[in-house]
Amino acid sequence: MTDDGSTKAPGATNAMWGGRFSAGPAAVMAEINASIDVDRRLWREDIAGSKAHAAMLAAVGVISVEDFRAIDAGLDAVAAEIESGRFAFSKTHEDIHLNIEARLKELIGEPASRLHAARSRNDQVATDFRLWVRRACDETAAAVRDLQQALAEREREHAATVMTGYTHLQPAQPITFGHHLLAYVEMLARDRSRFIDARARLNECPLGAAALAGTSFPIDRSRTAAALGFDRPTANSLDSVSARDFALEALAAASILASHLSRLAEEIVLWTSPHFGFVRLSDAFSTGSSIMPQKRNPDAAELCRAKVGRIAGSFISLLMVMKGLPLAYSKDMQEDKAATFQAFDDLALALAAMAGMVRDMSPDAARMRAAASAGFSTATDLADWLVRALAMPFRDAHHVAGRIVALAEKKGVRLDEMRLEDMRHVEPRIDERAFGVLGVDASVASRDSFGGTAPDNVRAAADAWLEKLQTEKPR
């Protein structure tokens, strides 16, 4: 409320549309309408778009070369001020576009007013936001690649380190630690491809679509698209300013990636617990307790695990904003950036923390082997041997192996500790050869089918991934 008791914000009407309005907005309207606290992050993209737009306007004769040069130099000066922290962002100008334009006018005068010919804030923000999301996709893909590299290096190191493989979090079959890590390398490869695909689809330039209908100025949209690194201009002016599916697709990819990071984080939490004791994190990635001196908490992993809620929430938030909007632009779409910025901030932090933990963690090979040897994890190997050696149908072999497991459990021994005569009580044809498949090393070595856990397979896969990651050209 102003000093005179009204609810109008003090000062003149906004210079961008003052011809239509005779009074300023209500104070609460000014507050809800302003987005500068969020979209100030688009300043680089906004200046890049304006420089490309000004160059195109000069090339087609809409503005003079002299005005273009003044605008171009002025935008460089604004960029330098923002970069150095000397720029005064103001809610009076409500968003990044008007803040930059107002400062440009202070610096160069009338030529700044010519910059907005043949564009609207609708196509301007759509262009800025596409540029930002494109960069976020590139940076995320690079961070995923770094995490893959970290995992592949540890995979190669532990290609033969035996551990328990689980289903239902119950001991299932012996695998190797390297094989387990390889699963995440493969998952992350799909994640990275999603960002690369999303980038390819979004790489069209909305600039020149204007408010919604295009423009009567003789502009060259292909020129501005090329100047900003887009493949082509968008083909429909309505769609150009209305679409935010490029951000939704990036957020969907981010949500899937975050769920994969959360799964790995959960395993690190389990592995570092004393009940498992498979892995130890150094002090660099552990915290203590304010009351319990013995505690070593894997907080970095737990926080990575939590990020999926925030990131997926950002995706749902934007999806709900967009689901009922008619064409073309609605102010609801101003809410697109806060969710997207937050999600990619969280994702970048989680990726860096996860790569750090993967490089930091120290596996306890002896503890892993001991766990793999327990829980009758080679029962399937026994069933497979019965099929191969005795020509027994697998369902019958499964039943026989199950009875032998029950007997071993009753006697309190591992399968490889069973006496031959006890196994023959269940199946008289079993002989000493069966013991050759009951050890965990023999079990993992036998799983040499394509994609299996055999150490030679794992080494070959690790080598292939490391070569691919090292020779791939980063975007």
C-alpha positions as CSV (number, residue, x, y, z in Angstrom):
1,M,0.0,0.0,0.0
2,T,1.3,3.4,-0.9
3,D,1.5,6.5,1.4
4,D,-1.8,7.8,0.2
5,G,-3.5,4.5,1.3
6,S,-4.0,3.1,-2.2
7,T,-2.8,-0.4,-3.2
8,K,-1.0,0.9,-6.3
9,A,2.7,0.6,-6.6
10,P,4.4,4.0,-6.5
11,G,6.0,5.4,-9.6
12,A,5.1,5.7,-13.3
13,T,3.5,2.9,-15.3
14,N,5.9,0.4,-16.9
15,A,7.6,2.0,-19.8
16,M,7.2,-1.1,-22.0
17,W,3.4,-0.7,-22.1
18,G,2.7,2.7,-20.6
19,G,0.7,3.9,-23.6
20,R,-2.1,1.5,-22.8
21,F,-2.2,1.9,-19.0
22,S,-2.6,5.2,-17.1
23,A,-1.7,3.9,-13.6
24,G,0.8,1.5,-12.1
25,P,0.0,-2.0,-10.9
26,A,-1.1,-2.9,-7.4
27,A,1.8,-3.6,-5.1
28,V,0.8,-7.3,-4.9
29,M,0.5,-7.4,-8.7
30,A,3.9,-6.0,-9.1
31,E,5.2,-8.6,-6.7
32,I,3.5,-11.6,-8.2
33,N,4.3,-10.4,-11.7
34,A,8.1,-9.9,-11.2
35,S,10.3,-12.8,-12.2
36,I,13.7,-11.2,-12.0
37,D,14.8,-13.1,-8.9
38,V,14.5,-16.3,-10.9
39,D,15.1,-15.4,-14.6
40,R,18.2,-13.3,-13.9
41,R,20.0,-16.6,-14.6
42,L,19.1,-16.2,-18.2
43,W,21.2,-13.1,-18.7
44,R,23.9,-14.7,-20.9
45,E,21.2,-16.3,-23.1
46,D,19.2,-13.1,-23.3
47,I,22.3,-11.0,-24.3
48,A,23.3,-13.6,-26.9
49,G,19.8,-13.7,-28.4
50,S,19.7,-9.9,-28.5
51,K,23.1,-9.6,-30.2
52,A,22.0,-12.2,-32.8
53,H,18.7,-10.4,-33.3
54,A,20.3,-7.0,-33.7
55,A,22.8,-8.3,-36.2
56,M,20.0,-9.8,-38.3
57,L,18.0,-6.6,-38.1
58,A,20.9,-4.7,-39.5
59,A,21.6,-7.3,-42.2
60,V,18.0,-7.0,-43.5
61,G,17.9,-3.2,-43.2
62,V,15.4,-2.9,-40.3
63,I,18.0,-1.0,-38.2
64,S,21.1,0.9,-39.4
65,V,24.6,-0.5,-39.1
66,E,25.4,2.3,-36.7
67,D,22.6,1.4,-34.4
68,F,23.6,-2.2,-34.5
69,R,27.1,-1.4,-33.5
70,A,25.9,0.8,-30.6
71,I,23.5,-2.0,-29.5
72,D,26.2,-4.7,-29.8
73,A,28.8,-2.7,-27.8
74,G,26.2,-1.7,-25.3
75,L,25.2,-5.3,-24.7
76,D,28.8,-6.2,-24.2
77,A,29.0,-3.5,-21.5
78,V,25.9,-4.8,-19.8
79,A,27.3,-8.3,-19.8
80,A,30.5,-7.0,-18.3
81,E,28.5,-5.3,-15.5
82,I,26.5,-8.4,-14.7
83,E,29.6,-10.6,-14.8
84,S,31.4,-8.4,-12.4
85,G,28.5,-8.1,-10.0
86,R,28.0,-4.3,-10.7
87,F,24.6,-4.6,-12.4
88,A,21.7,-3.5,-10.3
89,F,18.8,-5.9,-11.0
90,S,15.4,-4.2,-10.3
91,K,11.9,-5.6,-9.8
92,T,10.6,-2.4,-11.3
93,H,11.7,-3.8,-14.6
94,E,10.2,-7.2,-13.6
95,D,12.3,-9.6,-15.7
96,I,15.7,-10.1,-17.2
97,H,14.7,-8.9,-20.6
98,L,13.4,-5.5,-19.4
99,N,16.3,-5.1,-16.9
100,I,18.8,-5.5,-19.7
101,E,16.9,-3.4,-22.1
102,A,16.5,-0.6,-19.6
103,R,20.2,-0.6,-18.7
104,L,21.1,-0.7,-22.4
105,K,19.0,2.4,-23.0
106,E,20.8,4.2,-20.1
107,L,24.1,3.3,-21.8
108,I,23.4,4.0,-25.5
109,G,20.2,6.0,-25.6
110,E,17.8,5.8,-28.6
111,P,19.3,2.8,-30.5
112,A,18.3,0.6,-27.6
113,S,14.6,1.3,-28.3
114,R,15.1,-0.1,-31.8
115,L,16.3,-3.5,-30.6
116,H,12.8,-4.9,-29.9
117,A,11.6,-4.5,-33.5
118,A,10.3,-7.8,-35.0
119,R,10.3,-9.7,-31.7
120,S,8.2,-10.1,-28.5
121,R,9.1,-11.1,-25.0
122,N,7.2,-14.3,-25.8
123,D,9.7,-15.5,-28.5
124,Q,12.6,-13.8,-26.6
125,V,12.0,-15.9,-23.4
126,A,11.3,-19.0,-25.4
127,T,14.7,-18.6,-27.1
128,D,16.5,-17.8,-23.9
129,F,15.0,-20.8,-22.2
130,R,15.8,-23.1,-25.0
131,L,19.4,-21.9,-24.9
132,W,19.6,-22.5,-21.2
133,V,18.0,-26.0,-21.3
134,R,20.3,-26.9,-24.2
135,R,23.3,-26.0,-22.1
136,A,21.9,-27.9,-19.1
137,C,21.5,-31.0,-21.3
138,D,25.1,-30.7,-22.5
139,E,26.5,-30.2,-19.0
140,T,24.4,-33.0,-17.6
141,A,25.5,-35.4,-20.4
142,A,29.2,-34.5,-19.6
143,A,28.7,-35.1,-15.9
144,V,27.0,-38.4,-16.6
145,R,30.0,-39.4,-18.8
146,D,32.3,-38.5,-15.9
147,L,30.3,-40.8,-13.5
148,Q,30.4,-43.6,-16.1
149,Q,34.2,-43.2,-16.3
150,A,34.5,-43.4,-12.6
151,L,32.3,-46.6,-12.5
152,A,34.1,-48.2,-15.4
153,E,37.5,-47.6,-13.8
154,R,36.3,-49.3,-10.6
155,E,34.6,-52.0,-12.7
156,R,37.9,-52.9,-14.3
157,E,39.7,-52.9,-10.9
158,H,37.1,-55.3,-9.4
159,A,36.3,-57.5,-12.4
160,A,37.0,-60.6,-10.3
161,T,36.0,-59.4,-6.8
162,V,33.2,-61.8,-5.8
163,M,30.1,-60.5,-4.1
164,T,26.6,-61.6,-3.6
165,G,24.0,-60.7,-6.2
166,Y,20.5,-60.1,-4.7
167,T,16.9,-60.4,-5.7
168,H,14.3,-59.2,-3.3
169,L,17.4,-58.1,-1.2
170,Q,17.9,-61.8,-0.5
171,P,21.1,-63.6,-1.5
172,A,20.6,-65.0,-5.0
173,Q,23.8,-65.9,-7.0
174,P,27.4,-64.9,-6.8
175,I,28.5,-62.1,-9.1
176,T,31.5,-59.8,-9.2
177,F,31.6,-56.3,-7.9
178,G,32.8,-55.1,-11.2
179,H,29.7,-56.6,-12.9
180,H,27.5,-54.9,-10.4
181,L,29.0,-51.5,-11.2
182,L,28.8,-52.2,-14.9
183,A,25.0,-52.3,-14.6
184,Y,25.1,-48.6,-13.6
185,V,27.4,-47.8,-16.5
186,E,24.8,-49.3,-18.8
187,M,21.9,-47.4,-17.1
188,L,23.8,-44.2,-17.3
189,A,24.5,-44.7,-21.0
190,R,20.7,-44.7,-21.6
191,D,20.4,-41.6,-19.4
192,R,23.0,-39.8,-21.3
193,S,21.4,-40.7,-24.6
194,R,18.1,-39.3,-23.4
195,F,19.7,-35.9,-22.8
196,I,21.4,-36.0,-26.2
197,D,18.1,-36.9,-27.8
198,A,16.3,-34.1,-25.9
199,R,18.9,-31.6,-27.0
200,A,18.5,-32.6,-30.6
201,R,14.7,-32.1,-30.5
202,L,14.9,-28.7,-28.7
203,N,17.5,-27.3,-31.0
204,E,15.1,-25.1,-33.1
205,C,15.0,-21.3,-32.7
206,P,11.8,-19.5,-31.8
207,L,13.2,-16.0,-32.3
208,G,11.2,-14.1,-34.8
209,A,7.9,-15.8,-34.0
210,A,7.2,-12.5,-32.1
211,A,4.1,-12.6,-29.8
212,L,2.3,-15.5,-31.6
213,A,1.7,-14.6,-35.3
214,G,5.1,-13.9,-36.7
215,T,6.0,-10.4,-38.0
216,S,5.6,-8.2,-41.0
217,F,9.3,-7.1,-40.9
218,P,11.5,-8.7,-43.5
219,I,13.5,-10.8,-41.0
220,D,15.8,-13.7,-41.7
221,R,15.0,-16.3,-39.0
222,S,17.5,-18.8,-40.4
223,R,20.3,-16.3,-39.8
224,T,19.5,-15.8,-36.1
225,A,19.0,-19.5,-35.7
226,A,22.4,-20.2,-37.1
227,A,24.0,-17.5,-35.1
228,L,22.7,-19.0,-31.9
229,G,23.8,-22.6,-32.8
230,F,20.3,-23.9,-33.6
231,D,19.7,-26.3,-36.4
232,R,16.8,-24.3,-37.9
233,P,14.0,-21.9,-36.9
234,T,10.8,-23.3,-35.4
235,A,8.2,-23.8,-38.1
236,N,5.0,-22.5,-36.5
237,S,4.9,-19.2,-34.7
238,L,2.1,-20.3,-32.3
239,D,4.0,-23.4,-31.3
240,S,7.2,-21.4,-31.0
241,V,6.0,-19.4,-28.1
242,S,3.7,-21.9,-26.5
243,A,5.9,-25.0,-26.3
244,R,7.7,-26.0,-23.2
245,D,7.8,-29.7,-23.9
246,F,11.6,-29.3,-24.5
247,A,11.9,-28.4,-20.8
248,L,9.5,-31.2,-19.8
249,E,11.5,-33.8,-21.8
250,A,14.7,-32.6,-20.2
251,L,13.1,-32.8,-16.7
252,A,11.7,-36.3,-17.5
253,A,15.2,-37.4,-18.4
254,A,16.5,-35.7,-15.3
255,S,13.9,-37.6,-13.2
256,I,14.9,-41.0,-14.6
257,L,18.6,-40.2,-14.1
258,A,17.9,-39.1,-10.5
259,S,16.1,-42.4,-9.9
260,H,19.2,-44.3,-11.0
261,L,21.4,-42.2,-8.8
262,S,19.0,-42.9,-6.0
263,R,19.3,-46.7,-6.5
264,L,23.1,-46.5,-6.4
265,A,23.0,-44.3,-3.4
266,E,20.7,-46.7,-1.6
267,E,23.2,-49.5,-2.3
268,I,26.0,-47.4,-1.0
269,V,24.0,-46.8,2.2
270,L,23.5,-50.5,2.6
271,W,27.0,-51.5,1.7
272,T,28.6,-49.1,4.2
273,S,26.4,-50.3,7.1
274,P,28.1,-52.6,9.5
275,H,25.6,-55.4,8.8
276,F,26.9,-55.5,5.2
277,G,30.4,-54.0,5.5
278,F,31.1,-54.3,1.8
279,V,32.3,-50.8,1.3
280,R,33.9,-48.0,3.3
281,L,33.7,-44.3,2.5
282,S,36.5,-42.0,3.7
283,D,36.0,-39.1,6.0
284,A,35.6,-36.9,2.9
285,F,32.2,-38.5,2.2
286,S,31.1,-39.4,5.7
287,T,29.7,-37.5,8.6
288,G,29.4,-38.2,12.3
289,S,26.8,-37.8,15.0
290,S,26.4,-35.1,17.6
291,I,25.6,-37.7,20.3
292,M,26.9,-41.1,19.1
293,P,30.7,-41.2,18.8
294,Q,30.8,-44.4,16.8
295,K,28.7,-43.2,13.9
296,R,29.9,-42.9,10.3
297,N,27.0,-41.7,8.3
298,P,26.9,-41.9,4.4
299,D,25.1,-38.6,4.2
300,A,26.3,-37.7,0.7
301,A,24.6,-40.9,-0.5
302,E,21.5,-40.2,1.5
303,L,21.2,-36.7,0.1
304,C,21.7,-38.0,-3.5
305,R,18.9,-40.5,-2.8
306,A,16.6,-37.7,-1.7
307,K,17.2,-35.5,-4.7
308,V,15.0,-37.6,-6.9
309,G,11.9,-36.3,-5.0
310,R,12.8,-32.7,-5.8
311,I,13.8,-33.4,-9.4
312,A,10.7,-35.5,-10.2
313,G,8.6,-32.9,-8.3
314,S,9.9,-30.2,-10.7
315,F,8.9,-32.3,-13.7
316,I,5.4,-32.8,-12.2
317,S,5.1,-29.1,-11.3
318,L,5.8,-27.9,-14.9
319,L,3.6,-30.7,-16.3
320,M,0.7,-29.4,-14.2
321,V,1.4,-25.8,-15.3
322,M,1.3,-26.7,-19.0
323,K,-1.5,-29.3,-19.0
324,G,-4.5,-26.9,-19.5
325,L,-3.1,-23.9,-21.2
326,P,-4.7,-22.8,-24.5
327,L,-2.4,-21.4,-27.2
328,A,-0.4,-19.3,-27.3
329,Y,1.4,-17.7,-24.3
330,S,-0.1,-17.5,-20.8
331,K,1.6,-16.0,-17.8
332,D,1.4,-19.3,-16.1
333,M,4.4,-20.2,-18.2
334,Q,6.6,-17.8,-16.2
335,E,6.7,-20.6,-13.6
336,D,8.6,-22.9,-16.0
337,K,12.1,-21.6,-15.0
338,A,12.1,-21.9,-11.2
339,A,11.3,-25.6,-11.4
340,T,13.8,-26.3,-14.2
341,F,16.6,-24.4,-12.6
342,Q,16.2,-26.1,-9.3
343,A,16.0,-29.5,-10.8
344,F,19.2,-29.1,-12.8
345,D,21.0,-27.5,-9.8
346,D,20.1,-30.6,-7.7
347,L,21.1,-33.0,-10.5
348,A,24.5,-31.4,-11.0
349,L,25.2,-31.6,-7.3
350,A,24.1,-35.2,-7.1
351,L,26.2,-36.3,-10.1
352,A,29.3,-34.7,-8.7
353,A,28.8,-36.2,-5.3
354,M,28.1,-39.7,-6.7
355,A,31.2,-39.6,-8.9
356,G,33.2,-38.5,-5.9
357,M,31.8,-41.4,-3.8
358,V,32.5,-44.0,-6.5
359,R,36.1,-42.9,-6.7
360,D,36.4,-42.7,-3.0
361,M,34.9,-46.0,-1.8
362,S,37.1,-48.8,-0.6
363,P,35.5,-52.3,-1.1
364,D,36.2,-55.0,1.4
365,A,36.8,-58.0,-0.9
366,A,37.0,-60.5,2.0
367,R,33.7,-59.4,3.5
368,M,32.1,-59.6,0.1
369,R,33.4,-63.1,-0.6
370,A,32.3,-64.3,2.8
371,A,28.8,-63.0,2.1
372,A,28.7,-64.6,-1.4
373,S,29.8,-67.9,0.1
374,A,26.9,-67.9,2.5
375,G,23.2,-68.2,1.8
376,F,23.5,-71.2,-0.5
377,S,24.1,-68.8,-3.4
378,T,25.4,-71.6,-5.7
379,A,22.2,-73.7,-5.5
380,T,21.5,-72.7,-9.1
381,D,24.9,-73.9,-10.1
382,L,24.1,-77.3,-8.6
383,A,20.8,-77.5,-10.4
384,D,22.5,-76.6,-13.7
385,W,25.1,-79.3,-13.1
386,L,22.4,-81.9,-12.5
387,V,20.9,-80.9,-15.9
388,R,24.3,-81.1,-17.7
389,A,25.8,-84.1,-16.0
390,L,22.8,-86.3,-15.3
391,A,20.5,-85.1,-18.2
392,M,17.9,-84.2,-15.6
393,P,15.0,-81.9,-16.6
394,F,15.6,-78.5,-15.1
395,R,12.4,-78.5,-13.1
396,D,13.4,-81.8,-11.5
397,A,16.9,-80.5,-10.9
398,H,15.5,-77.4,-9.3
399,H,13.5,-79.6,-6.9
400,V,16.6,-81.8,-6.1
401,A,18.8,-78.8,-5.5
402,G,16.1,-77.3,-3.2
403,R,16.0,-80.5,-1.1
404,I,19.8,-80.4,-0.8
405,V,19.7,-76.8,0.3
406,A,17.1,-77.6,3.0
407,L,19.3,-80.5,4.2
408,A,22.4,-78.3,4.3
409,E,20.4,-75.6,6.2
410,K,19.3,-78.3,8.7
411,K,22.9,-79.4,9.2
412,G,24.2,-75.8,9.4
413,V,26.8,-76.2,6.6
414,R,27.4,-74.5,3.2
415,L,26.6,-76.4,0.1
416,D,30.3,-76.9,-0.6
417,E,30.7,-78.4,2.9
418,M,28.0,-81.0,2.4
419,R,29.1,-84.7,2.5
420,L,28.7,-86.6,-0.8
421,E,26.7,-89.3,1.0
422,D,24.2,-86.8,2.3
423,M,23.6,-85.4,-1.1
424,R,23.2,-89.0,-2.5
425,H,20.4,-89.5,0.0
426,V,18.5,-86.9,-2.1
427,E,19.8,-88.0,-5.5
428,P,21.9,-91.2,-5.7
429,R,23.5,-90.4,-9.0
430,I,25.4,-87.3,-7.7
431,D,29.2,-87.8,-7.7
432,E,32.3,-85.8,-6.7
433,R,32.1,-83.7,-9.9
434,A,29.3,-81.7,-8.3
435,F,31.7,-80.1,-5.8
436,G,33.5,-78.4,-8.7
437,V,30.5,-76.1,-9.3
438,L,29.7,-75.2,-5.7
439,G,32.5,-72.7,-5.0
440,V,31.8,-69.0,-5.7
441,D,34.8,-68.6,-8.0
442,A,33.7,-71.5,-10.2
443,S,30.1,-70.1,-10.2
444,V,31.1,-66.6,-11.4
445,A,33.6,-68.0,-13.9
446,S,30.9,-70.2,-15.4
447,R,28.6,-67.3,-16.2
448,D,30.3,-66.5,-19.4
449,S,27.3,-65.9,-21.6
450,F,27.1,-62.5,-23.3
451,G,26.4,-60.0,-20.6
452,G,27.2,-62.4,-17.8
453,T,29.3,-61.9,-14.7
454,A,32.4,-64.0,-15.6
455,P,35.5,-61.9,-14.8
456,D,36.8,-62.2,-18.4
457,N,33.4,-60.7,-19.6
458,V,33.6,-57.9,-17.1
459,R,37.2,-57.0,-18.0
460,A,36.3,-56.9,-21.7
461,A,33.2,-54.8,-21.0
462,A,35.2,-52.4,-18.8
463,D,37.9,-52.1,-21.4
464,A,35.3,-51.4,-24.1
465,W,33.6,-48.7,-22.0
466,L,36.8,-47.0,-21.0
467,E,38.0,-46.9,-24.7
468,K,34.6,-45.6,-25.8
469,L,34.4,-42.9,-23.0
470,Q,38.0,-41.8,-23.6
471,T,37.6,-41.5,-27.4
472,E,34.1,-40.1,-27.5
473,K,34.1,-36.4,-28.4
474,P,32.4,-34.4,-25.7
475,R,29.8,-32.0,-27.0
